[in-house]
PDB file of C-alpha atoms in Angstrom:
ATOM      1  CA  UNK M 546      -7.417  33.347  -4.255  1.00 39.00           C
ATOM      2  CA  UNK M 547      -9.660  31.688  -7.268  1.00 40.00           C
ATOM      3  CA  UNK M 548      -7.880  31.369 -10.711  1.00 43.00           C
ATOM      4  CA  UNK M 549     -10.284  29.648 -13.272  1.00 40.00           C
ATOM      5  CA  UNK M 550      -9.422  29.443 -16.920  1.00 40.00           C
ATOM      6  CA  UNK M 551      -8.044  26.680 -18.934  1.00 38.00           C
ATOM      7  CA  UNK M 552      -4.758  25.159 -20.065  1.00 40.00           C
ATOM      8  CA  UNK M 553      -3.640  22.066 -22.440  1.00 38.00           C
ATOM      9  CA  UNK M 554      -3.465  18.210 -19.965  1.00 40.00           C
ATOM     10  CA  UNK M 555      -0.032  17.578 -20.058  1.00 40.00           C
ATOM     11  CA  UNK M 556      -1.008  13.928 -21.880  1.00 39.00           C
ATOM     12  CA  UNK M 557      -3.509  15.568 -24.073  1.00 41.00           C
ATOM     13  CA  UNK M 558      -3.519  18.163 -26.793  1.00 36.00           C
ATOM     14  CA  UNK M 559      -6.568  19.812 -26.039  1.00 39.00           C
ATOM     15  CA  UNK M 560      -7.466  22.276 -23.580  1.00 38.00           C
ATOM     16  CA  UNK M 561      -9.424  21.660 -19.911  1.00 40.00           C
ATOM     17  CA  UNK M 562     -10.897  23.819 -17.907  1.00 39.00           C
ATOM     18  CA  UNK M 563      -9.851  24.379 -14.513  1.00 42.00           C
ATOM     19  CA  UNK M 564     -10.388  26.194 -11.135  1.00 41.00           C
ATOM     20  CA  UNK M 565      -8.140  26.470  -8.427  1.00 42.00           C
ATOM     21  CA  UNK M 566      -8.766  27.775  -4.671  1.00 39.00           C
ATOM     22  CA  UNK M 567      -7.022  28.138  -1.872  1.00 39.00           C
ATOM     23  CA  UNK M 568      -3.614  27.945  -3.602  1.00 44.00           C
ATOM     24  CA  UNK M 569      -0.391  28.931  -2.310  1.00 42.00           C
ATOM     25  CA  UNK M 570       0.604  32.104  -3.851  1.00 41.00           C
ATOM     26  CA  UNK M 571       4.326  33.177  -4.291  1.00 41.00           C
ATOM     27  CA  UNK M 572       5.596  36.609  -5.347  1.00 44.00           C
ATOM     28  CA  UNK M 573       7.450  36.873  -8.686  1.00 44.00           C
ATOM     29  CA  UNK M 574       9.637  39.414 -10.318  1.00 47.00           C
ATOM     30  CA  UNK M 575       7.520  39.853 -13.086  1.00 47.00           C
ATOM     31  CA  UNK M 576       4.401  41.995 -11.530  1.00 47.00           C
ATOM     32  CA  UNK M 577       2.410  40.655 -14.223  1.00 44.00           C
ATOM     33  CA  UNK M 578       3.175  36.790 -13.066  1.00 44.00           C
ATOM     34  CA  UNK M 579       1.925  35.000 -10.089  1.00 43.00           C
ATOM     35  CA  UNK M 580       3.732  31.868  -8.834  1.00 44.00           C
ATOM     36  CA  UNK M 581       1.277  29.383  -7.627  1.00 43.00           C
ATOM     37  CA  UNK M 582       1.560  25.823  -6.199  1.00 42.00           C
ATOM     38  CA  UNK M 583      -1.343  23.152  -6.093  1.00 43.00           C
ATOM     39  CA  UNK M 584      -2.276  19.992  -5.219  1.00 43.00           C
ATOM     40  CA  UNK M 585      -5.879  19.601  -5.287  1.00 40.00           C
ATOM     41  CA  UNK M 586      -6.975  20.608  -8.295  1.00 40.00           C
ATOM     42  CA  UNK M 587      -7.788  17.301 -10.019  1.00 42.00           C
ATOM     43  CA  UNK M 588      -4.392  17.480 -11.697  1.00 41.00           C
ATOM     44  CA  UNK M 589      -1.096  16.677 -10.398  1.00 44.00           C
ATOM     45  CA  UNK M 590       0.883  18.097  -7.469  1.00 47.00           C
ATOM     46  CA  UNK M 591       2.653  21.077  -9.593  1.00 47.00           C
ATOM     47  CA  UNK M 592       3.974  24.322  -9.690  1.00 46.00           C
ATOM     48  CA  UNK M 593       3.105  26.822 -12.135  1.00 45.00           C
ATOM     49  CA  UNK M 594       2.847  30.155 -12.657  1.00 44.00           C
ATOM     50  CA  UNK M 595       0.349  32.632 -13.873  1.00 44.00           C
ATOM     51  CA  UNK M 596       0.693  35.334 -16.179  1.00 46.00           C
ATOM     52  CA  UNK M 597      -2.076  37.679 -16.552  1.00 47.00           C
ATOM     53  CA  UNK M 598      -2.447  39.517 -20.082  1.00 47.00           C
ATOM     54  CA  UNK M 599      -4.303  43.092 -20.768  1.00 48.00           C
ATOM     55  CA  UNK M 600      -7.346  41.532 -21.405  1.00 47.00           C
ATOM     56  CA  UNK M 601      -9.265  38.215 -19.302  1.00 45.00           C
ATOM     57  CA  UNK M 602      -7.034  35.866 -20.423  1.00 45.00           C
ATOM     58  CA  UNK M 603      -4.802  33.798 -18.120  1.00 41.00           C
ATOM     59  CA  UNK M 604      -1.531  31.803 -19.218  1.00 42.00           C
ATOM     60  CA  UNK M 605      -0.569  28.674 -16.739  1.00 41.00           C
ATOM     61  CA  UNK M 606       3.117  27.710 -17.157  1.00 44.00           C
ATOM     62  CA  UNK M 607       2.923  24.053 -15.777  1.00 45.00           C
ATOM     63  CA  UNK M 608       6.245  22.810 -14.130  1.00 59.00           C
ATOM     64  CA  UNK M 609       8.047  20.532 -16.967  1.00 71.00           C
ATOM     65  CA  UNK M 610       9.570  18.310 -14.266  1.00 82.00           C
ATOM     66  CA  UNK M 611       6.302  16.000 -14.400  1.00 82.00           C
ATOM     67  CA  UNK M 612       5.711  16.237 -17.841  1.00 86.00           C
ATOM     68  CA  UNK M 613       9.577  14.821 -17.994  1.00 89.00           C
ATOM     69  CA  UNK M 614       8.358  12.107 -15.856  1.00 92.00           C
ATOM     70  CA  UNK M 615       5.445  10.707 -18.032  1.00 92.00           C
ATOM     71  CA  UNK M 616       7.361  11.050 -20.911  1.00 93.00           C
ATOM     72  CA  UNK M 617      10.225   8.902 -19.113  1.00 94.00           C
ATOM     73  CA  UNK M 618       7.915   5.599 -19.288  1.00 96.00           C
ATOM     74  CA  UNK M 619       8.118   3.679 -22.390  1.00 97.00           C
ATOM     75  CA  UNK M 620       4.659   3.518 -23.529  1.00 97.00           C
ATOM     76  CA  UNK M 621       3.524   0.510 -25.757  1.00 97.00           C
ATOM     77  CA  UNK M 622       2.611   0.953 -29.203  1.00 96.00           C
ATOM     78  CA  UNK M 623      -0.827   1.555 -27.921  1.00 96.00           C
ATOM     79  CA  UNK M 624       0.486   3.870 -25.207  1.00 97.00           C
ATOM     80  CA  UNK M 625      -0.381   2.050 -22.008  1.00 98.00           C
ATOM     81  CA  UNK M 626       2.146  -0.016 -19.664  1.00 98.00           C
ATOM     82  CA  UNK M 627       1.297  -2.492 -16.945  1.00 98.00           C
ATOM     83  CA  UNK M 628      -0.131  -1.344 -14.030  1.00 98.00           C
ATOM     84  CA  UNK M 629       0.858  -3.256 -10.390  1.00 98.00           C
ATOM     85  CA  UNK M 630      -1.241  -2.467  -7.195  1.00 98.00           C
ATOM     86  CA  UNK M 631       0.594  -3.507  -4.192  1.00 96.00           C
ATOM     87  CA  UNK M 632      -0.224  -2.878  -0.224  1.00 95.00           C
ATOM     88  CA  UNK M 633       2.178  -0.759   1.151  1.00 94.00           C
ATOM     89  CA  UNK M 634       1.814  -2.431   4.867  1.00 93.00           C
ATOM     90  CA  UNK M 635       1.562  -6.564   3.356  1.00 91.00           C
ATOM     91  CA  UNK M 636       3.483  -6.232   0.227  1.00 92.00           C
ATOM     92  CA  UNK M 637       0.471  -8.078  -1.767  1.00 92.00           C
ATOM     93  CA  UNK M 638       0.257  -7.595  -5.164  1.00 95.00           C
ATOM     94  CA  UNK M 639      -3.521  -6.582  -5.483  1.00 96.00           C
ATOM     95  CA  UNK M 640      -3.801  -6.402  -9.018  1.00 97.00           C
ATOM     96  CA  UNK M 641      -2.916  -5.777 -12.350  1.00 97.00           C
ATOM     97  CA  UNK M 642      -4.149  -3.496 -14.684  1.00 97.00           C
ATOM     98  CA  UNK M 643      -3.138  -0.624 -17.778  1.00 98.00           C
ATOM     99  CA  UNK M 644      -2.147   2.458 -17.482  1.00 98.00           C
ATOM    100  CA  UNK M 645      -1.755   5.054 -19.886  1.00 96.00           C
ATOM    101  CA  UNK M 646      -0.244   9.000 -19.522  1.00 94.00           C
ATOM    102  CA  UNK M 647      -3.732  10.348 -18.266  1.00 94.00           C
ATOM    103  CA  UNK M 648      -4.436   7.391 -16.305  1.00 95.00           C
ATOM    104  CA  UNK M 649      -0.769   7.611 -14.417  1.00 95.00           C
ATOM    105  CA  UNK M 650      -1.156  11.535 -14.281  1.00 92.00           C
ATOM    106  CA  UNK M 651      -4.770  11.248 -12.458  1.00 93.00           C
ATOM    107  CA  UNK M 652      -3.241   9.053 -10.003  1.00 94.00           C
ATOM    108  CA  UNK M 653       0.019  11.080  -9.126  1.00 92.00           C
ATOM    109  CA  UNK M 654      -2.783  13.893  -8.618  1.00 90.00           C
ATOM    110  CA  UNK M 655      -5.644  11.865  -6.861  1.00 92.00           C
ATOM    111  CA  UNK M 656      -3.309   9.804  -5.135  1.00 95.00           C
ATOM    112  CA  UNK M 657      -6.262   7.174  -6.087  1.00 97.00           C
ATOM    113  CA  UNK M 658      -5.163   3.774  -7.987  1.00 97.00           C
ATOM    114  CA  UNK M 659      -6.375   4.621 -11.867  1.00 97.00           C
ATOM    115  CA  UNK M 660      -5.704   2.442 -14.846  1.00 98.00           C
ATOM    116  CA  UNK M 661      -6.665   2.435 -18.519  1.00 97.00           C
ATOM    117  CA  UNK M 662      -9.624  -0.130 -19.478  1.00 96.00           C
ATOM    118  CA  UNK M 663      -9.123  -1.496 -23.043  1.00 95.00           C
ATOM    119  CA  UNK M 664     -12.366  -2.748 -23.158  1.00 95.00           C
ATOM    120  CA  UNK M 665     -14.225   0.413 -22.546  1.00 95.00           C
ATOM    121  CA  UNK M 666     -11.465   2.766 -24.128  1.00 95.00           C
ATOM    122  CA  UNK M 667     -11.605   4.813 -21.022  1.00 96.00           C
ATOM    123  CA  UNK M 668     -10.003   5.837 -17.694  1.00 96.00           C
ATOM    124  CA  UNK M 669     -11.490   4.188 -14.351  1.00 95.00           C
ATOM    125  CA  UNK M 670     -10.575   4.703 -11.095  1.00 97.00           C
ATOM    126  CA  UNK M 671     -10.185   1.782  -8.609  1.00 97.00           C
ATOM    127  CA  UNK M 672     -13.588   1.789  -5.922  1.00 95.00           C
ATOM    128  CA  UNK M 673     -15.486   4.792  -8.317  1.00 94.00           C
ATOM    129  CA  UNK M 674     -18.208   1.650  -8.078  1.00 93.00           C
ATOM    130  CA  UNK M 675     -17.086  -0.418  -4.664  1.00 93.00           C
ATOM    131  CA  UNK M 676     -16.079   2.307  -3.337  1.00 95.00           C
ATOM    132  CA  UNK M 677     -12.841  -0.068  -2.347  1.00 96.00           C
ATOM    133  CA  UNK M 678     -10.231   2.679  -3.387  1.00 97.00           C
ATOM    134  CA  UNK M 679      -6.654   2.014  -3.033  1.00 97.00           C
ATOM    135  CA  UNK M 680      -5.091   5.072  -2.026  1.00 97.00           C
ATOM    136  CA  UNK M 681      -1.701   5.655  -3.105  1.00 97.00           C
ATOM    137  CA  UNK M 682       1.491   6.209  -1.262  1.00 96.00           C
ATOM    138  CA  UNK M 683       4.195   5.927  -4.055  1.00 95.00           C
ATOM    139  CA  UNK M 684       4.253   5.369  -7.113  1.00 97.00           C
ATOM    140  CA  UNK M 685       7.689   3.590  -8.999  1.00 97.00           C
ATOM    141  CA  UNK M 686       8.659   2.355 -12.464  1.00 97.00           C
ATOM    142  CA  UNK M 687      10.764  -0.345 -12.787  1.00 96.00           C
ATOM    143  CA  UNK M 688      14.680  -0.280 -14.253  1.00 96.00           C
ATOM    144  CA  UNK M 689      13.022  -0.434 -17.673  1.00 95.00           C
ATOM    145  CA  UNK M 690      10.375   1.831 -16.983  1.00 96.00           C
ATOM    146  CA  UNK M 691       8.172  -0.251 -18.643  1.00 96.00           C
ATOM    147  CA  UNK M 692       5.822  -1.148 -15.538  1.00 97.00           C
ATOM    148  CA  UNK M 693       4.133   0.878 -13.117  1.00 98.00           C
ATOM    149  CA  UNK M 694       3.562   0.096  -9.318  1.00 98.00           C
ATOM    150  CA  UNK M 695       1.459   1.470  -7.424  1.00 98.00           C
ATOM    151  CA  UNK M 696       2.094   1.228  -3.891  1.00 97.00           C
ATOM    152  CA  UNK M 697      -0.975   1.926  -1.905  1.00 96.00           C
ATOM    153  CA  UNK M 698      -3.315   1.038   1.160  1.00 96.00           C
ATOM    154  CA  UNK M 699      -6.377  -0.952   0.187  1.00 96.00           C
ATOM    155  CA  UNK M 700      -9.959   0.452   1.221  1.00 96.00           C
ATOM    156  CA  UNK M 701     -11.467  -2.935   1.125  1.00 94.00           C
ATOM    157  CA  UNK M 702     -11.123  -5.904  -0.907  1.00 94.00           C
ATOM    158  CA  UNK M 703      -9.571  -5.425  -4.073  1.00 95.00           C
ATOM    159  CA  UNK M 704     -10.925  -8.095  -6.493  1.00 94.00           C
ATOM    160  CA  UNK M 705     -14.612  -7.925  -7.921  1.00 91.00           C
ATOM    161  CA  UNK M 706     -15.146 -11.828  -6.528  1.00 91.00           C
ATOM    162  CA  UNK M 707     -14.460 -10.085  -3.038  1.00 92.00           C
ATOM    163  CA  UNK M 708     -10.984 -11.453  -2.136  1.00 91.00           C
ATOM    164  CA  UNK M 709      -8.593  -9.435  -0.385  1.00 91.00           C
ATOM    165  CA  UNK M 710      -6.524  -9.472  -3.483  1.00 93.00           C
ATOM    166  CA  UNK M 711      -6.901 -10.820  -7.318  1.00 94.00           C
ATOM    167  CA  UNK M 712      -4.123 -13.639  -6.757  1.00 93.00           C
ATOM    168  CA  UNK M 713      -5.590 -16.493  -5.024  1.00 89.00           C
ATOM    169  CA  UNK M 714      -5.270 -19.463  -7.655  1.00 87.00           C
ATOM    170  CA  UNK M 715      -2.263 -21.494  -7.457  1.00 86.00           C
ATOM    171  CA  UNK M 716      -0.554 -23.330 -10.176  1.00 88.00           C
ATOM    172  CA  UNK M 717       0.750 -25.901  -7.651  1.00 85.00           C
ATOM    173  CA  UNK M 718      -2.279 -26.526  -6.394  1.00 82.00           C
ATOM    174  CA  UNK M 719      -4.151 -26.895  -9.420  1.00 83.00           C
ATOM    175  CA  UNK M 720      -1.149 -29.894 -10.435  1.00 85.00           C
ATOM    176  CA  UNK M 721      -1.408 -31.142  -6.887  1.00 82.00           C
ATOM    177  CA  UNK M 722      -5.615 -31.557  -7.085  1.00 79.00           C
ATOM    178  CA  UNK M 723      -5.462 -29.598  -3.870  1.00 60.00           C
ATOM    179  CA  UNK M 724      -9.444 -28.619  -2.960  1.00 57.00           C
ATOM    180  CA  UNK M 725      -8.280 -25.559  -0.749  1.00 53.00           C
ATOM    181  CA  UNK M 726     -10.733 -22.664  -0.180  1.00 49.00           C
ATOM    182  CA  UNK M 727      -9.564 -20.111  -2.274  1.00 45.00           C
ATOM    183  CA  UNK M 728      -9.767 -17.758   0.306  1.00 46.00           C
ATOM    184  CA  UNK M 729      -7.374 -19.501   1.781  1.00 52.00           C
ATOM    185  CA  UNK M 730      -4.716 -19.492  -0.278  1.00 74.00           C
ATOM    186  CA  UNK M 731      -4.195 -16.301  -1.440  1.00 83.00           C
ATOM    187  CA  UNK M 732      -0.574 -15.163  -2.592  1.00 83.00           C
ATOM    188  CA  UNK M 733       0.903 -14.943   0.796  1.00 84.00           C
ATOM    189  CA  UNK M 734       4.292 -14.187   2.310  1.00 88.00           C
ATOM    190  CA  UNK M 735       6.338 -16.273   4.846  1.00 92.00           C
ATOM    191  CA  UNK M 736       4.998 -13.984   7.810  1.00 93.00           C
ATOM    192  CA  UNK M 737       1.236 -13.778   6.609  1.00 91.00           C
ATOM    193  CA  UNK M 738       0.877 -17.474   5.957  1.00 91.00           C
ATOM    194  CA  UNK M 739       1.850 -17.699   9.270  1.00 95.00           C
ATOM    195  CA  UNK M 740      -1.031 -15.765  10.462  1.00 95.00           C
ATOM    196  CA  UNK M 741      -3.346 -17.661   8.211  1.00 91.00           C
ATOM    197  CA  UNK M 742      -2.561 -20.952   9.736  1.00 93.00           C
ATOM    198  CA  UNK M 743      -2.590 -19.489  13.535  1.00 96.00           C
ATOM    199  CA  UNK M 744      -6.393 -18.420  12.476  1.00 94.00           C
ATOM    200  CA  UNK M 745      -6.676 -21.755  10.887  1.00 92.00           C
ATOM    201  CA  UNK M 746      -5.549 -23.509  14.048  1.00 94.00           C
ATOM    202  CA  UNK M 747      -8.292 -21.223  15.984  1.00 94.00           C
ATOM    203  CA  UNK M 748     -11.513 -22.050  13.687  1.00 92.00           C
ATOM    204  CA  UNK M 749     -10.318 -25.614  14.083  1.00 91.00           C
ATOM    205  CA  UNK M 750     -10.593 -25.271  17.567  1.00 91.00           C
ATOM    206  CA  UNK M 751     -14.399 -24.063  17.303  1.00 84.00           C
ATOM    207  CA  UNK M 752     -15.237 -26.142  14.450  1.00 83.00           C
ATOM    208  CA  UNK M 753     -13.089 -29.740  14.999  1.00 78.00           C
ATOM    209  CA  UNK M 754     -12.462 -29.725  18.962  1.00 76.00           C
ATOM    210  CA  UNK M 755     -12.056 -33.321  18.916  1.00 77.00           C
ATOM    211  CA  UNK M 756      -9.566 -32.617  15.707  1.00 76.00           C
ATOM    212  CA  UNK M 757      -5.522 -32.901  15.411  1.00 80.00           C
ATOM    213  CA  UNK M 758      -3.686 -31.375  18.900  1.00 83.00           C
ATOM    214  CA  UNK M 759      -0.993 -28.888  18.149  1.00 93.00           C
ATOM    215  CA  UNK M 760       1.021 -26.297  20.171  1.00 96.00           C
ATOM    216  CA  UNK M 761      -0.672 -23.478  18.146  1.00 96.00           C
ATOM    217  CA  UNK M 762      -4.542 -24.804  19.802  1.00 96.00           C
ATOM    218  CA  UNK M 763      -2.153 -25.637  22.876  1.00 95.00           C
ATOM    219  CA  UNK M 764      -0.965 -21.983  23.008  1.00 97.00           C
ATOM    220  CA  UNK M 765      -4.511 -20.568  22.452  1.00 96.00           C
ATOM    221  CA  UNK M 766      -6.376 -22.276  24.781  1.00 95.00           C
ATOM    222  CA  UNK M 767      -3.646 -21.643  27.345  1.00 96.00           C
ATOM    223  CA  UNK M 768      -3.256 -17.791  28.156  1.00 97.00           C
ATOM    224  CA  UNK M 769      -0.647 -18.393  31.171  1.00 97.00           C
ATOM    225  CA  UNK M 770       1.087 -20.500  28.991  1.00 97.00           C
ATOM    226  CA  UNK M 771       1.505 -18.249  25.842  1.00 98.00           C
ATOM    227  CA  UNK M 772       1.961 -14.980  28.311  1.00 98.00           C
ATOM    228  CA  UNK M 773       5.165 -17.492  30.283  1.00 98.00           C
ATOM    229  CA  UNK M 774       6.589 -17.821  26.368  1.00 98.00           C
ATOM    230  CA  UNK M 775       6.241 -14.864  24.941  1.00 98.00           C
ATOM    231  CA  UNK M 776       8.566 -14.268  28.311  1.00 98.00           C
ATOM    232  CA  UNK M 777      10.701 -16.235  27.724  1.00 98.00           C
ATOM    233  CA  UNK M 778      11.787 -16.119  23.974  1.00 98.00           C
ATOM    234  CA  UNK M 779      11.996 -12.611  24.484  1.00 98.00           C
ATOM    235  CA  UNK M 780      14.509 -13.042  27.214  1.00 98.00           C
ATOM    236  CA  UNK M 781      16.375 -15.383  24.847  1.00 98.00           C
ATOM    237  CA  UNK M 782      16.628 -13.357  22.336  1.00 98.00           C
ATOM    238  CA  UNK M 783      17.630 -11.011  24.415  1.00 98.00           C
ATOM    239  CA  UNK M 784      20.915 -13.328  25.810  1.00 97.00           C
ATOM    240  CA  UNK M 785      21.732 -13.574  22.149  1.00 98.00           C
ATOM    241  CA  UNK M 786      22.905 -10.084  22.233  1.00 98.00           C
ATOM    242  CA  UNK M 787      24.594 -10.592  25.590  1.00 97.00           C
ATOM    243  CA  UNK M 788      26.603 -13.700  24.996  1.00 97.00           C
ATOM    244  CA  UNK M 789      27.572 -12.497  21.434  1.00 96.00           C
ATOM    245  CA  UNK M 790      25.995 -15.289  20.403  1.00 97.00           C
ATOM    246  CA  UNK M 791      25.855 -16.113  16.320  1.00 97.00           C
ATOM    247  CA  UNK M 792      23.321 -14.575  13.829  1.00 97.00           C
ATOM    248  CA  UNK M 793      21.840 -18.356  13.169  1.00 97.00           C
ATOM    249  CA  UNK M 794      21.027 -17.900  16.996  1.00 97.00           C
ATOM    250  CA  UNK M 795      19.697 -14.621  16.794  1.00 98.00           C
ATOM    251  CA  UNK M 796      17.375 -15.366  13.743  1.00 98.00           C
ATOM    252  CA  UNK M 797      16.020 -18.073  15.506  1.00 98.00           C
ATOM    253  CA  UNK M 798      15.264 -16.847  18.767  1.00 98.00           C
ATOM    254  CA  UNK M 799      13.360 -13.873  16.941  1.00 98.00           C
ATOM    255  CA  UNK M 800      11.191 -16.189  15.142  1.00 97.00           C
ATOM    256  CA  UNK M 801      10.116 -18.061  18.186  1.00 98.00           C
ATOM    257  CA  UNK M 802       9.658 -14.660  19.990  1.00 98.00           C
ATOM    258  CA  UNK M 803       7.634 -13.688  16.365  1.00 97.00           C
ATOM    259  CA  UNK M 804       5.349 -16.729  16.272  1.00 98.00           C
ATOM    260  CA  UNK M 805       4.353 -16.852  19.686  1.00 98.00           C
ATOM    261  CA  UNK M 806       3.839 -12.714  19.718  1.00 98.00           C
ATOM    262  CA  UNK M 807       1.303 -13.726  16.442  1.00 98.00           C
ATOM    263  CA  UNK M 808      -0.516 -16.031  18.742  1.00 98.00           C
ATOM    264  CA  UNK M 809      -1.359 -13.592  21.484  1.00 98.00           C
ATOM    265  CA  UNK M 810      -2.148 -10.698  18.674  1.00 98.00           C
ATOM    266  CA  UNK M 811      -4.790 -13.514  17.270  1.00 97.00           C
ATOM    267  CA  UNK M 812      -5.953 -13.997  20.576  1.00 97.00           C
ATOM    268  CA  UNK M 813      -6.195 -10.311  20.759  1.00 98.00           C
ATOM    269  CA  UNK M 814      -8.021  -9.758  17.035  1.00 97.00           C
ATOM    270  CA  UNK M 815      -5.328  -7.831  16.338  1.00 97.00           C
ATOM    271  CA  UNK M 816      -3.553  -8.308  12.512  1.00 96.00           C
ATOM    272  CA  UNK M 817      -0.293  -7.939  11.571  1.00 95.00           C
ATOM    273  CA  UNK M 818      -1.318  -5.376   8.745  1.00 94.00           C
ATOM    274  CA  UNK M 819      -2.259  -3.292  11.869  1.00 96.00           C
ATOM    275  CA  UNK M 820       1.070  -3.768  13.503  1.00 96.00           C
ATOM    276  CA  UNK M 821       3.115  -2.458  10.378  1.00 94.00           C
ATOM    277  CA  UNK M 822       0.489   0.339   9.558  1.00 94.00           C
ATOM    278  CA  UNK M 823       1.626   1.544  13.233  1.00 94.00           C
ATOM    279  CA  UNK M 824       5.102   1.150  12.321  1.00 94.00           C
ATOM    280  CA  UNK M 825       4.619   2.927   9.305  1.00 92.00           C
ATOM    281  CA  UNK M 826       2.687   6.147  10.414  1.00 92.00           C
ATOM    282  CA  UNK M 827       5.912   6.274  12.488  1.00 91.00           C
ATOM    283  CA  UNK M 828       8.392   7.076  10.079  1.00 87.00           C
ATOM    284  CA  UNK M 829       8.116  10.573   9.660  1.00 75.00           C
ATOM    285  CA  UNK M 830       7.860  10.833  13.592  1.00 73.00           C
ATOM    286  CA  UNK M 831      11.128  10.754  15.791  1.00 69.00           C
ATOM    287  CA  UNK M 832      11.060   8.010  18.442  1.00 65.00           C
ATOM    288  CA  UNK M 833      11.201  10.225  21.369  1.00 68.00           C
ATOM    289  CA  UNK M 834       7.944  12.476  20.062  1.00 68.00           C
ATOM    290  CA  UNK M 835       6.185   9.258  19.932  1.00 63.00           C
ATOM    291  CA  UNK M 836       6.424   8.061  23.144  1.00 67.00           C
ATOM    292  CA  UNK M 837       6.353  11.672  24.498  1.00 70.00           C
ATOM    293  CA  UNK M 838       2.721  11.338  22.876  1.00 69.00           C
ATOM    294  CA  UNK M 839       2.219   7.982  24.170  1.00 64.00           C
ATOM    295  CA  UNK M 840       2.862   9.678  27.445  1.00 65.00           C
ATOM    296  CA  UNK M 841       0.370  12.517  27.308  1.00 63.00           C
ATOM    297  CA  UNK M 842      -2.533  10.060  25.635  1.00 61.00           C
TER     298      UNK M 842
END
């Protein structure tokens, strides 16, 4: 079924053409209406119905429960609100940018990370140019529903200088007269510092060998060595559950079993991002249809 005609952008008074194809098609009680449901029609994920008059004309009824959702943010006086990108597997805030109704609307629909530019007075998409998109999962406004996030996977790196993400200057550093590569110190959290430093402890390994010993170089160099730990704090955590021992037990035994598990995944080019992306594609899968898969792959 093709339905082409045009109807008034929920964030804008004026009309825009549209075709859709391939829509799902519903019967309704009117004969001269057509209920019709859409996702990929540039706009967003809607219902709506069509009502077809005597002549060529064609009325779309758009569902009001999104409209009720863009008029639920409290727009600045210049209509925009701040825009958060943030990975969905990492938790790194990639950006920041603007967002206005169209520019929140076009992302709901695209599930692609838009924001408002003030400078150019215009929509843009994030990756139209780098073709580093950051494709949305969710999208949330905070208690005030003043700020956006949008909580998406990153194509490639987000910010124009190349980084992974936009955040990468610290204020401590900059009082401390620390000369770390920026690259380096990117807005992290407790689990991927801890893979930076790992991969840290491996370049020094290729670059310094004479340099600093540490367990992490110790560990790496040493695959019967990491393979006999990862053993073992596995069976100690394990014993925590089995001699009821305390939560301060448990939390530490899992951290041992975490770091050295991080070692052998280095060892194995193999990120943590990866790990949780796994994890995540999981969700909407029951635990014995995965391994059932695992089994027949």
């Amino acid at each position: 079924m093709e339905v082409a005609g045009s109807f008034s952008r929920l964030s804008s008074p004026r009309p825009v053409s549209f075709s859709v194809t391939n829509c799902a098609k519903y019967p309704h009680p009117n004969p001269t209406k057509t209920n019709l449901s859409f996702r990929n029609s540039g706009y967003a994920p809607v219902s709506a119905s069509v009502e077809r008059s005597s002549g060529s004309n064609v009325a779309v009824h758009l569902d009001s429960k999104f409209e009720t959702i863009l008029d639920s943010v409290k727009w600045d006086s210049k209509g925009l609100a701040v825009a958060i990108a943030q990975n969905i597997d990492t938790g790194s805030i990639l950006m920041q940018g603007f967002a206005n109704r169209d520019a929140l609307a076009k992302t709901i629909s695209s599930r692609k990370a838009t924001f408002y530019s003030r400078s150019r007075s215009s929509l843009w998409t994030k990756g139209e140019t780098s073709m580093n998109f950051i494709n949305v999962h969710d999208v949330f406004l905070d208690c005030d529903r003043d700020s956006i996030i949008y909580l998406g996977k990153p194509d490639g790196p987000t910010c124009h200088t190349g980084a992974e993400t936009c955040y990468y200057t610290s204020v401590y550093d900059i009082l401390e007269g620390s000369k770390e590569d920026k690259e380096e110190r990117l807005a992290k959290t407790t689990l991927y510092s801890l893979e930076a430093t790992i991969s840290k402890r491996k370049e020094e390994i290729e670059t310094l060998p004479n340099g600093k010993p540490s367990w992490t170089k110790k560990l790496l160099l040493n695959q019967e060595l990491l393979c006999s730990k990862v053993r073992e704090e596995a069976g100690e955590l394990i014993q925590t559950l089995l001699d009821n021992e305390d939560k301060d037990r448990t939390a530490s035994e899992m951290a041992d079993l975490l770091y050295h598990s991080m070692v052998l995944l280095n060892l194995k080019d193999v990120s943590m991002e990866e790990v949780l992306e796994v994890l995540r594609k999981r969700f909407s899968q029951s635990g014995v249809e995965e391994k059932n898969s695992r089994k027949k792959n």
